[in-house]
Tab-separated table of C-alpha atoms in Angstrom:
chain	number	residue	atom	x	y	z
P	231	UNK	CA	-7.940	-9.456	11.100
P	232	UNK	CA	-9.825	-11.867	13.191
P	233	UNK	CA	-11.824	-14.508	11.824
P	234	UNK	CA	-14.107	-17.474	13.267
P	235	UNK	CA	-13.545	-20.900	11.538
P	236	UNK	CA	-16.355	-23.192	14.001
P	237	UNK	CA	-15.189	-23.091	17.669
P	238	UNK	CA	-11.618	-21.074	16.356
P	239	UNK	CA	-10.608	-17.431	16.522
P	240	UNK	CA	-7.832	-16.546	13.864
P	241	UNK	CA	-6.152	-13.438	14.483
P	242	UNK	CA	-3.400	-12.453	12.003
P	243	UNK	CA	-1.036	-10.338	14.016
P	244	UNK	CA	1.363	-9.897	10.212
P	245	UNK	CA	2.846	-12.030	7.270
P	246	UNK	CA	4.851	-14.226	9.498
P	247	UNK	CA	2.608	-14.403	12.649
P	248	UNK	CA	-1.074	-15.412	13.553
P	249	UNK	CA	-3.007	-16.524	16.788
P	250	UNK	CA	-5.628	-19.162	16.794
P	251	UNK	CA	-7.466	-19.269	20.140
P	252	UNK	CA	-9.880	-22.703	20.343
P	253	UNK	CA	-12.847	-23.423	22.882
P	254	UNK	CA	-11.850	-26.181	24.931
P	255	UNK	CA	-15.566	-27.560	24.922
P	256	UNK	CA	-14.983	-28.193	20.663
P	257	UNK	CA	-11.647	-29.443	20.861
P	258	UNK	CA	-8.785	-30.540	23.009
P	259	UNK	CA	-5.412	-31.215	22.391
P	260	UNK	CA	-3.905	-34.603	23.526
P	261	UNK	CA	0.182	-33.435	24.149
P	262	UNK	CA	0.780	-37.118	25.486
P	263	UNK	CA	0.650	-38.116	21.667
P	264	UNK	CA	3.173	-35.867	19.710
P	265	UNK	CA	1.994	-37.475	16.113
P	266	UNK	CA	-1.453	-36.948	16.910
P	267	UNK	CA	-1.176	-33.358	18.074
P	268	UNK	CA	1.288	-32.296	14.798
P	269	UNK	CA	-1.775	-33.525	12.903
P	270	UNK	CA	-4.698	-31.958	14.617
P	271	UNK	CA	-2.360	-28.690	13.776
P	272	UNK	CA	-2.062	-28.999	10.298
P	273	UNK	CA	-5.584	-30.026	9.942
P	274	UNK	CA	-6.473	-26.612	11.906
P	275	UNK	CA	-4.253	-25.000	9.281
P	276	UNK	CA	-5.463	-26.798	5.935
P	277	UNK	CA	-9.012	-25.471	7.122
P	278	UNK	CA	-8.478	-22.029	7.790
P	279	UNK	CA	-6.029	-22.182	4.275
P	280	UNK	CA	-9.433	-23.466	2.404
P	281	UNK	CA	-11.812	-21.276	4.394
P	282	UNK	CA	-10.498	-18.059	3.765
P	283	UNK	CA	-8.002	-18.669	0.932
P	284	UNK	CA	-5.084	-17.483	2.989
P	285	UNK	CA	-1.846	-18.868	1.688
P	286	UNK	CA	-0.298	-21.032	4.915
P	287	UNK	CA	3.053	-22.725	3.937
P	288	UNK	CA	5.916	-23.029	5.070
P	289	UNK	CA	8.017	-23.558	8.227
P	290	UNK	CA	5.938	-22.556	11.771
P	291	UNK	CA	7.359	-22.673	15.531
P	292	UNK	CA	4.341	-23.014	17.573
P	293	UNK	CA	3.613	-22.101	20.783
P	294	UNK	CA	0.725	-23.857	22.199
P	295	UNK	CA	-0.692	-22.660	25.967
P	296	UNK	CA	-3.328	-24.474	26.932
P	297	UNK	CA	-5.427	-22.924	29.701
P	298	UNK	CA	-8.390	-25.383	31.325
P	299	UNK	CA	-10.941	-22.560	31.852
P	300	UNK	CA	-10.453	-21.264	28.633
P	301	UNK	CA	-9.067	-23.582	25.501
P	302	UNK	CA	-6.010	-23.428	23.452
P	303	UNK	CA	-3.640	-20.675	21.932
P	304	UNK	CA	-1.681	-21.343	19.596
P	305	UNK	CA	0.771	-18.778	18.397
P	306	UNK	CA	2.663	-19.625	14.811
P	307	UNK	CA	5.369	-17.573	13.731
P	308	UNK	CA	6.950	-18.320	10.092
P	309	UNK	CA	10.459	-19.139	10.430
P	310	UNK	CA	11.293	-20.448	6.728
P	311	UNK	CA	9.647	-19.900	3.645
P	312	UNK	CA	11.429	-22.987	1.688
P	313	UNK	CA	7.648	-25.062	1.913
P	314	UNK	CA	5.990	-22.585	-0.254
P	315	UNK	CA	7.125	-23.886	-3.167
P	316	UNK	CA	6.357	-27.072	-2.691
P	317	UNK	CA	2.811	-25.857	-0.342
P	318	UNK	CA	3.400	-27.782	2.150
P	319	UNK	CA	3.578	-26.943	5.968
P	320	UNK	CA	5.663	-28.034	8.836
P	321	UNK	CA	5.471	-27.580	12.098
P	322	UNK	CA	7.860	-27.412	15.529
P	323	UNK	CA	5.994	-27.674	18.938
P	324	UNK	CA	6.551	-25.996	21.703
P	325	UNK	CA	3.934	-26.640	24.573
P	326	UNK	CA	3.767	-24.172	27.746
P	327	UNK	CA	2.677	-24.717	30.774
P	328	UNK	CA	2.219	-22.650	33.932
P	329	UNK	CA	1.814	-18.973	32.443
P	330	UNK	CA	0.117	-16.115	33.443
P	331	UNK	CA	-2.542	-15.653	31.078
P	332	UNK	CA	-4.769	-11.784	31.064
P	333	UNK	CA	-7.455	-10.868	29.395
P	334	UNK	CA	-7.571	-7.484	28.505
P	335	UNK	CA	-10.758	-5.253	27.866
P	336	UNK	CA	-11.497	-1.804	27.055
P	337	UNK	CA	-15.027	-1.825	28.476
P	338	UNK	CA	-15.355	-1.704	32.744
P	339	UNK	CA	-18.928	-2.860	32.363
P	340	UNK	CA	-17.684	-6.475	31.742
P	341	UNK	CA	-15.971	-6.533	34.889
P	342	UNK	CA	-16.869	-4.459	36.903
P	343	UNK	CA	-17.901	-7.273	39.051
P	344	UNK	CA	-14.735	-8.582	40.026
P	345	UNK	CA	-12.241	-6.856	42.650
P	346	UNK	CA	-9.299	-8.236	41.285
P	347	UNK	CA	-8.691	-6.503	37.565
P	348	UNK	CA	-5.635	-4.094	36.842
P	349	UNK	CA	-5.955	-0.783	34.889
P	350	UNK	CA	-3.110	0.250	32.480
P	351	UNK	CA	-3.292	3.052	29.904
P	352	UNK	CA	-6.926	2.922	29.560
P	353	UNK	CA	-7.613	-1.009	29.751
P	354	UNK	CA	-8.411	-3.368	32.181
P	355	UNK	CA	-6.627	-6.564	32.620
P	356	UNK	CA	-7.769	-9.014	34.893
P	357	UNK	CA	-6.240	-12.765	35.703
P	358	UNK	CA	-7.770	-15.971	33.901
P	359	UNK	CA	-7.672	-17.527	37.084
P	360	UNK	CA	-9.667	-14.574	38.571
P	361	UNK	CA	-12.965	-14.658	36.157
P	362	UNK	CA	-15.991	-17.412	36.392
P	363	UNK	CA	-16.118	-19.332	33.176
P	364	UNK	CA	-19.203	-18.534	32.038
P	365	UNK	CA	-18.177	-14.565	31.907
P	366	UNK	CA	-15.116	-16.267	29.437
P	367	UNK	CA	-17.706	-17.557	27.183
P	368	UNK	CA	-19.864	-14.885	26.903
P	369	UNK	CA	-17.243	-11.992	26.475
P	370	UNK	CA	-15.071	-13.694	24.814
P	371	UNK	CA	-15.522	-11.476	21.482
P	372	UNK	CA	-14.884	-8.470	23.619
P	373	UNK	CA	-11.782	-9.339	25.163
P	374	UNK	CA	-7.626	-9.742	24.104
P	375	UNK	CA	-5.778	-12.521	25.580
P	376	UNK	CA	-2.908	-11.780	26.985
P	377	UNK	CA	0.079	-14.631	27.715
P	378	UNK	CA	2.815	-13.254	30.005
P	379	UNK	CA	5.817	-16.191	30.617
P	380	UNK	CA	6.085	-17.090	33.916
């Protein structure tokens, strides 16, 4: 399921684990200040909880890759379940930097432009580094983002 909460795509991968992808032009993360990031985070959270009456408590590890032609990821996975009966949510942090982020598509038309893309069983992956930002923007509905550790 992938919803769109402003500027945010929320992707629930299953009960424990969901993606939220933001546009760097609507919000930015400041990693220099720990307290103010851990907040931004559970604001993000308390929104999407309202929004869409999804029930977000608990314990999350979160992975947060930030990518400057693109915008955030950030990948929470439930860890403990203790917070849900008091409905509250805590986080841990973990920031990455220097991965190998893909986007994957199924459709050649929307990149057929660029010489540098890969094709594995029947998709097309092709660098962040390697597409104009613009062509991000407007595809970005049409495309999976793919984080590889590096």
């Amino acid at each position: 399921m992938i919803q769109w909460v402003k500027q945010m795509k929320f992707s629930i991968i299953d009960e424990d684990n969901f993606n939220i992808y933001i546009n760097n032009k609507y919000l930015t993360f400041d990693s220099n200040d720990q307290r103010e990031l851990y907040n931004s985070l559970k604001k993000i959270l308390i929104s999407i909880r309202k929004k869409y009456a999804i029930n977000i408590y608990g314990f999350f590890e979160v992975d947060i890759y930030t990518i400057r032609a693109l915008g955030t990821i950030l990948k929470f996975h439930k860890k403990d379940d203790d917070s849900l009966i008091y409905k509250t949510v805590d986080l841990k942090i973990i920031e990455h930097e220097n991965n190998d982020v893909y986007l994957k598509f199924e459709d050649y038309d929307l990149i057929k432009k660029y010489k540098k893309f890969q094709y594995y069983k029947n998709n097309y992956y092709i660098n962040i580094n390697d597409i104009e930002e613009k062509d991000i923007e407007r595809y970005i509905e049409f495309f999976e983002i793919i984080l590889t550790e590096g």
